[in-house]
């Protein structure tokens, strides 16, 4: 069991490129923390520094309150699961599981015990005598996880472990890895897990908390719920959630008693509490952020939070439609339940459509700083 701390952690590669810009992060004892962000944001660099596979250029890394900057990987109490499972092809599953323990000169019966224990937890007991080439992708990945479990590490590190699997298998492995983390906790040996992925669905479904990174900086560390509902900046707002949150430039229009937002050529009423925050902040240029599920198809009658637009296209997901529509030059996305969307199906682009925006669910961002000013 161990807490992991990054303290002003920096990485400058030998070519002078600064990949990690002094990040601070505390990963709690027993927590499943996911580091997520687009390619190149330095997820792997950060994880590899934690693993000891990459040197630290500045700041420090602590595992269980011990500074590990200069410790060998094998002395850090960690075990890592990679994307390419890296199983030894000429060894059976059992030999693969036992190999690291033999190197560490553990007694034979202890090795046997740990291998059987991992096989039970991962349900790979019947695969122990197979060679890696006789395994499916999912089975090989389970063995790779097993090789980490037998080490009984204080911290599990996962580097995009599911990227090589097809979508269906990825979904089931996601659940298995989460269940495994919970099982270890139930069995009284909780493990801290740090899991790197570029896939926001993996992050949302697996993380106790998620650390969102961009270009070597941390954008927000929070629970999945908070990231989704209270993104601190435009980057997090746009990165978390699919289809993406609508993020559109708007201008604030002051009216007699209240405020409105001009989006394209139309006005939207701004709830009083949000208007207060925006006025207090005093930002000149704003972006409105609203998730597609908070944009409802409006049938008829007046409404002061409505946008009139032109249909661009629809995508039929079965139970719902993603509806893309244009207001002036701005394209927005709405999620519409199928039973309400019949009249849109098969319709030509250009059809006039009206949508009501749930403005109490909207966010307002300062376009210059990209910070959320409506929280
Ligand atoms: P991610 O895992 O988020 O895709 P990486 O940690 O692999 O990102 O890379 C972060 C940044 O560091 C990228 O811009 C990448 O090009 C750069 N980088 C990675 N490895 C090296 C290296 N050995 N030398 C120089 N730059 C590197």
Coordinates of C-alpha atoms and ligand atoms in Angstrom, one line a residue:
X1 CA 0.0 0.0 0.0
X2 CA 1.4 3.4 -0.9
X3 CA 0.6 6.9 -1.8
X4 CA 2.4 8.3 -4.8
X5 CA 3.4 12.0 -5.0
X6 CA 4.7 14.1 -7.9
X7 CA 6.3 17.2 -6.6
X8 CA 7.1 19.9 -9.2
X9 CA 8.0 17.0 -11.5
X10 CA 9.8 18.0 -14.7
X11 CA 11.1 16.2 -17.7
X12 CA 13.5 17.7 -20.3
X13 CA 14.6 15.3 -23.0
X14 CA 18.2 15.2 -24.1
X15 CA 17.3 17.2 -27.3
X16 CA 16.2 20.0 -25.0
X17 CA 12.5 19.4 -25.4
X18 CA 10.5 20.1 -22.1
X19 CA 7.8 17.4 -22.0
X20 CA 6.7 17.8 -18.4
X21 CA 6.3 21.2 -16.8
X22 CA 6.6 20.9 -13.1
X23 CA 3.5 18.9 -12.3
X24 CA 2.1 18.3 -8.7
X25 CA -0.1 15.3 -8.2
X26 CA -1.0 13.2 -5.2
X27 CA -2.3 9.7 -5.9
X28 CA -3.9 8.3 -2.8
X29 CA -3.2 5.0 -1.2
X30 CA -5.3 2.4 -2.8
X31 CA -6.7 4.7 -5.4
X32 CA -7.3 3.9 -9.1
X33 CA -6.0 7.1 -10.8
X34 CA -6.3 7.4 -14.6
X35 CA -4.0 9.8 -16.5
X36 CA -5.7 10.8 -19.7
X37 CA -5.0 13.3 -22.5
X38 CA -4.4 13.4 -26.2
X39 CA -1.3 12.0 -27.8
X40 CA 1.8 13.9 -26.9
X41 CA 0.5 15.3 -23.6
X42 CA 3.3 13.4 -21.7
X43 CA 1.2 10.7 -20.1
X44 CA 3.7 8.0 -20.9
X45 CA 6.7 10.2 -20.0
X46 CA 5.1 10.8 -16.5
X47 CA 4.4 7.1 -16.0
X48 CA 7.8 6.0 -17.2
X49 CA 9.4 8.4 -14.8
X50 CA 7.3 6.9 -12.0
X51 CA 8.4 3.4 -13.1
X52 CA 12.1 4.4 -13.2
X53 CA 12.4 3.8 -17.0
X54 CA 13.0 7.5 -17.6
X55 CA 15.2 9.9 -15.6
X56 CA 13.7 12.8 -13.7
X57 CA 14.9 16.2 -14.8
X58 CA 13.5 18.2 -11.9
X59 CA 11.3 17.9 -8.8
X60 CA 10.7 14.6 -7.0
X61 CA 8.6 11.4 -7.0
X62 CA 7.7 9.8 -3.8
X63 CA 6.2 6.3 -3.4
X64 CA 5.0 5.5 0.1
X65 CA 6.8 8.6 1.4
X66 CA 10.2 7.6 0.0
X67 CA 11.8 9.7 -2.7
X68 CA 12.5 7.2 -5.5
X69 CA 14.1 9.5 -8.1
X70 CA 17.3 7.5 -8.1
X71 CA 16.0 4.1 -7.3
X72 CA 16.1 1.2 -9.8
X73 CA 12.7 0.1 -11.2
X74 CA 13.0 -3.2 -9.3
X75 CA 13.4 -1.4 -6.0
X76 CA 10.4 0.9 -6.3
X77 CA 7.7 -1.6 -5.3
X78 CA 5.9 -1.3 -8.7
X79 CA 4.7 -3.6 -11.4
X80 CA 3.9 -2.4 -14.9
X81 CA 1.5 -3.7 -17.6
X82 CA 2.3 -2.6 -21.1
X83 CA 0.3 -2.3 -24.3
X84 CA 2.3 -5.0 -26.1
X85 CA 2.1 -7.7 -23.5
X86 CA 5.8 -8.6 -23.8
X87 CA 5.2 -12.3 -22.8
X88 CA 8.2 -14.6 -23.4
X89 CA 7.1 -16.6 -26.5
X90 CA 8.9 -19.8 -25.6
X91 CA 7.6 -20.1 -22.1
X92 CA 4.2 -21.4 -21.0
X93 CA 1.8 -19.0 -19.2
X94 CA 2.8 -20.5 -15.9
X95 CA 6.5 -20.0 -16.6
X96 CA 5.8 -16.5 -17.7
X97 CA 4.0 -15.8 -14.5
X98 CA 6.8 -17.3 -12.4
X99 CA 9.8 -15.9 -14.3
X100 CA 10.2 -12.7 -12.4
X101 CA 9.7 -14.4 -9.0
X102 CA 12.4 -17.0 -9.9
X103 CA 14.8 -14.2 -10.8
X104 CA 14.1 -12.7 -7.4
X105 CA 14.9 -16.1 -5.9
X106 CA 11.6 -16.6 -4.1
X107 CA 11.1 -20.1 -2.5
X108 CA 9.4 -22.6 -4.9
X109 CA 6.3 -23.0 -2.8
X110 CA 5.8 -19.3 -2.5
X111 CA 6.1 -18.9 -6.3
X112 CA 3.5 -21.7 -6.8
X113 CA 1.2 -20.1 -4.3
X114 CA 1.4 -16.7 -6.0
X115 CA 0.9 -18.1 -9.5
X116 CA -2.1 -20.1 -8.4
X117 CA -3.5 -17.1 -6.6
X118 CA -3.1 -14.8 -9.7
X119 CA -4.6 -17.6 -11.9
X120 CA -7.6 -17.7 -9.7
X121 CA -8.1 -14.0 -9.6
X122 CA -7.8 -13.6 -13.3
X123 CA -9.6 -16.9 -14.2
X124 CA -6.7 -18.2 -16.3
X125 CA -6.2 -21.5 -14.4
X126 CA -6.9 -23.5 -17.5
X127 CA -4.4 -21.6 -19.6
X128 CA -1.4 -22.2 -17.4
X129 CA 0.2 -24.8 -19.7
X130 CA -0.3 -22.9 -23.0
X131 CA 2.2 -20.9 -24.9
X132 CA 1.5 -17.3 -25.6
X133 CA 0.8 -17.9 -29.3
X134 CA -2.0 -20.2 -28.2
X135 CA -3.8 -17.3 -26.4
X136 CA -6.3 -14.8 -27.7
X137 CA -5.5 -11.1 -27.3
X138 CA -7.7 -10.8 -24.2
X139 CA -6.2 -13.9 -22.6
X140 CA -2.6 -12.7 -23.3
X141 CA -3.5 -9.4 -21.7
X142 CA -4.8 -11.2 -18.6
X143 CA -1.6 -13.1 -18.3
X144 CA 0.3 -9.8 -18.6
X145 CA -1.8 -8.4 -15.7
X146 CA -1.1 -11.7 -13.9
X147 CA 2.6 -11.1 -14.2
X148 CA 2.1 -7.8 -12.4
X149 CA -0.1 -9.3 -9.7
X150 CA 2.4 -12.1 -8.7
X151 CA 4.9 -9.4 -7.8
X152 CA 2.5 -8.1 -5.1
X153 CA 3.5 -4.5 -5.9
X154 CA 2.5 -1.5 -3.9
X155 CA 1.7 0.3 -7.1
X156 CA 0.4 -1.1 -10.4
X157 CA 1.2 0.9 -13.5
X158 CA -0.7 0.5 -16.7
X159 CA 0.5 2.0 -19.9
X160 CA -2.4 1.9 -22.5
X161 CA -2.8 -1.8 -21.8
X162 CA -5.9 -2.2 -23.9
X163 CA -5.0 -0.3 -27.0
X164 CA -4.2 -3.4 -29.0
X165 CA -7.6 -5.1 -28.4
X166 CA -10.8 -4.7 -30.4
X167 CA -13.6 -2.6 -29.1
X168 CA -15.6 -5.4 -27.6
X169 CA -12.7 -7.0 -25.8
X170 CA -11.5 -3.6 -24.6
X171 CA -14.9 -3.0 -22.9
X172 CA -14.8 -6.4 -21.1
X173 CA -11.1 -6.0 -20.1
X174 CA -12.0 -2.5 -18.7
X175 CA -14.5 -4.1 -16.4
X176 CA -12.1 -7.0 -15.4
X177 CA -9.3 -4.6 -14.5
X178 CA -11.7 -2.4 -12.4
X179 CA -13.1 -5.5 -10.7
X180 CA -9.6 -6.8 -10.0
X181 CA -8.7 -3.5 -8.2
X182 CA -11.9 -3.9 -6.1
X183 CA -11.3 -7.5 -5.4
X184 CA -7.8 -6.8 -4.1
X185 CA -9.3 -4.2 -1.8
X186 CA -11.9 -6.6 -0.6
X187 CA -9.3 -9.2 0.1
X188 CA -7.5 -6.8 2.3
X189 CA -4.5 -6.0 0.0
X190 CA -5.5 -2.8 -1.7
X191 CA -3.2 -1.6 -4.4
X192 CA -2.6 1.9 -5.8
X193 CA -3.1 1.9 -9.6
X194 CA -2.0 4.5 -12.1
X195 CA -3.5 3.9 -15.5
X196 CA -2.5 5.8 -18.6
X197 CA -4.8 6.1 -21.6
X198 CA -5.8 8.5 -24.4
X199 CA -9.4 7.1 -24.3
X200 CA -11.8 9.2 -22.3
X201 CA -14.3 6.4 -22.0
X202 CA -11.7 4.2 -20.3
X203 CA -10.8 7.1 -18.0
X204 CA -14.5 7.8 -17.1
X205 CA -15.4 4.2 -16.5
X206 CA -12.3 3.1 -14.6
X207 CA -10.9 6.0 -12.6
X208 CA -11.7 6.7 -8.9
X209 CA -10.2 10.0 -10.0
X210 CA -8.9 11.2 -13.4
X211 CA -5.9 13.5 -14.1
X212 CA -6.4 15.3 -17.4
X213 CA -3.2 16.5 -19.1
X214 CA -2.4 18.7 -22.0
X215 CA 1.1 19.4 -23.4
X216 CA 2.9 18.5 -20.2
X217 CA 0.6 20.4 -17.8
X218 CA -2.2 19.1 -15.6
X219 CA -5.6 20.6 -16.5
X220 CA -7.7 19.1 -13.7
X221 CA -7.7 16.2 -11.3
X222 CA -11.1 15.1 -10.2
X223 CA -13.7 12.4 -10.0
X224 CA -15.4 11.4 -13.3
X225 CA -18.6 13.1 -12.2
X226 CA -16.9 16.4 -11.4
X227 CA -14.9 16.4 -14.6
X228 CA -18.1 15.9 -16.6
X229 CA -20.3 18.3 -14.8
X230 CA -17.8 20.9 -13.5
X231 CA -14.9 21.2 -16.0
X232 CA -12.6 23.9 -14.8
X233 CA -11.5 24.9 -18.4
X234 CA -12.4 24.6 -22.0
X235 CA -9.9 21.8 -22.6
X236 CA -11.4 19.5 -20.0
X237 CA -14.9 20.4 -21.1
X238 CA -14.1 19.5 -24.7
X239 CA -12.0 16.4 -23.9
X240 CA -14.4 14.6 -21.6
X241 CA -17.7 13.4 -23.0
X242 CA -18.8 12.0 -26.4
X243 CA -20.2 13.5 -28.5
X244 CA -18.2 16.6 -27.4
X245 CA -19.7 19.5 -25.5
X246 CA -20.7 22.3 -27.7
X247 CA -18.2 25.2 -27.2
X248 CA -19.2 28.3 -29.1
X249 CA -18.2 32.0 -29.0
X250 CA -20.9 34.2 -27.7
X251 CA -21.2 37.9 -26.7
X252 CA -22.8 39.2 -23.5
X253 CA -25.7 41.5 -24.1
X254 CA -26.9 43.6 -21.1
X255 CA -30.6 44.2 -21.1
X256 CA -32.7 46.2 -18.6
X257 CA -32.8 43.7 -15.7
X258 CA -30.9 40.8 -16.9
X259 CA -28.3 39.5 -19.4
X260 CA -28.5 37.5 -22.6
X261 CA -26.0 35.8 -24.8
X262 CA -25.8 36.4 -28.5
X263 CA -25.0 33.2 -30.4
X264 CA -24.7 33.7 -34.1
X265 CA -27.7 35.9 -34.9
X266 CA -29.8 34.9 -31.9
X267 CA -30.3 35.7 -28.3
X268 CA -30.4 33.3 -25.3
X269 CA -31.5 34.3 -21.8
X270 CA -28.8 33.8 -19.2
X271 CA -29.9 32.6 -15.8
X272 CA -29.4 35.2 -13.1
X273 CA -26.8 33.3 -11.1
X274 CA -24.7 32.7 -14.2
X275 CA -25.1 36.3 -15.3
X276 CA -23.9 37.5 -11.8
X277 CA -20.7 35.4 -12.1
X278 CA -20.0 36.5 -15.6
X279 CA -20.5 40.2 -14.8
X280 CA -18.3 39.9 -11.7
X281 CA -15.6 38.3 -13.7
X282 CA -15.8 40.9 -16.4
X283 CA -14.5 38.8 -19.3
X284 CA -14.9 40.5 -22.6
X285 CA -15.0 37.5 -24.9
X286 CA -16.9 34.4 -23.8
X287 CA -17.5 30.8 -24.9
X288 CA -20.8 29.1 -24.1
X289 CA -20.4 25.4 -23.3
X290 CA -23.4 23.1 -23.3
X291 CA -23.5 19.3 -23.6
X292 CA -25.5 17.8 -26.5
X293 CA -27.9 16.1 -24.0
X294 CA -29.0 19.5 -22.6
X295 CA -30.2 20.7 -26.0
X296 CA -33.7 19.5 -26.6
X297 CA -35.8 19.4 -29.8
X298 CA -38.4 22.1 -29.3
X299 CA -41.8 21.3 -30.7
X300 CA -43.8 24.6 -30.7
X301 CA -44.7 27.6 -28.6
X302 CA -42.5 30.4 -27.5
X303 CA -39.4 29.9 -25.3
X304 CA -36.7 32.3 -24.4
X305 CA -33.9 29.8 -24.5
X306 CA -34.5 28.6 -28.0
X307 CA -32.3 28.5 -31.0
X308 CA -33.6 28.3 -34.5
X309 CA -31.3 26.6 -37.0
X310 CA -30.9 24.5 -40.1
X311 CA -30.4 20.8 -40.0
X312 CA -27.0 19.8 -41.2
X313 CA -27.1 16.0 -40.7
X314 CA -28.2 13.3 -38.3
X315 CA -26.5 10.2 -37.0
X316 CA -28.8 7.4 -35.9
X317 CA -27.5 5.6 -32.8
X318 CA -30.6 3.5 -32.5
X319 CA -32.0 4.7 -29.2
X320 CA -31.1 8.3 -30.0
X321 CA -30.0 10.6 -32.8
X322 CA -27.0 12.9 -32.9
X323 CA -28.4 15.9 -34.6
X324 CA -26.1 18.5 -36.1
X325 CA -27.6 21.9 -36.9
X326 CA -26.3 25.3 -37.8
X327 CA -27.1 28.7 -36.3
X328 CA -25.5 31.4 -38.5
X329 CA -22.0 30.0 -39.1
X330 CA -21.9 27.9 -35.9
X331 CA -22.6 24.1 -35.9
X332 CA -24.1 22.6 -32.8
X333 CA -24.8 19.0 -31.8
X334 CA -27.9 17.8 -29.9
X335 CA -28.7 14.3 -28.7
X336 CA -32.4 13.6 -29.3
X337 CA -34.2 10.4 -28.1
X338 CA -35.4 8.4 -31.2
X339 CA -39.1 8.7 -30.3
X340 CA -38.9 12.5 -30.6
X341 CA -36.8 12.5 -33.7
X342 CA -39.0 10.8 -36.3
X343 CA -39.5 13.9 -38.3
X344 CA -35.8 14.5 -38.7
X345 CA -35.0 11.1 -40.0
X346 CA -34.3 11.0 -43.7
X347 CA -34.8 14.8 -43.9
X348 CA -32.7 16.9 -46.3
X349 CA -30.2 19.3 -44.9
X350 CA -31.6 22.8 -44.6
X351 CA -34.8 21.8 -42.7
X352 CA -35.7 24.4 -40.2
X353 CA -35.3 23.1 -36.6
X354 CA -35.8 24.6 -33.2
X355 CA -33.9 23.6 -30.1
X356 CA -34.3 24.6 -26.4
X357 CA -31.1 24.9 -24.4
X358 CA -31.1 24.0 -20.7
X359 CA -29.2 27.1 -19.8
X360 CA -28.9 26.2 -16.1
X361 CA -26.7 23.3 -17.3
X362 CA -24.6 25.6 -19.4
X363 CA -21.0 26.7 -18.7
X364 CA -19.4 30.0 -19.6
X365 CA -15.7 30.3 -20.3
X366 CA -13.4 33.3 -20.6
X367 CA -12.3 32.9 -24.2
X368 CA -8.9 34.4 -23.4
X369 CA -7.9 32.3 -20.4
X370 CA -10.2 29.4 -21.3
X371 CA -11.2 29.1 -17.6
X372 CA -14.7 28.3 -16.6
X373 CA -16.1 31.4 -15.0
X374 CA -19.6 30.0 -14.2
X375 CA -18.7 27.4 -11.5
Ligands
LIG1 P1 1.8 10.7 -24.6 O1 2.1 9.4 -23.8 O2 0.9 11.6 -23.9 O3 1.4 10.4 -26.0 P2 4.7 11.1 -24.5 O4 5.0 11.1 -23.0 O5 5.0 9.9 -25.3 O6 3.2 11.5 -24.7 O7 5.4 12.3 -25.1 C1 5.3 13.6 -24.6 C2 6.1 14.6 -25.5 O8 7.5 14.3 -25.4 C3 5.8 14.5 -27.0 O9 5.9 15.7 -27.6 C4 6.9 13.6 -27.5 O10 7.2 13.9 -28.9 C5 8.1 14.0 -26.6 N1 9.1 12.9 -26.5 C6 8.8 11.6 -26.1 N2 9.9 10.9 -26.0 C7 10.9 11.7 -26.4 C8 12.4 11.6 -26.5 N3 13.0 10.4 -26.2 N4 13.1 12.6 -26.9 C9 12.5 13.8 -27.2 N5 11.2 14.0 -27.1 C10 10.4 13.0 -26.7

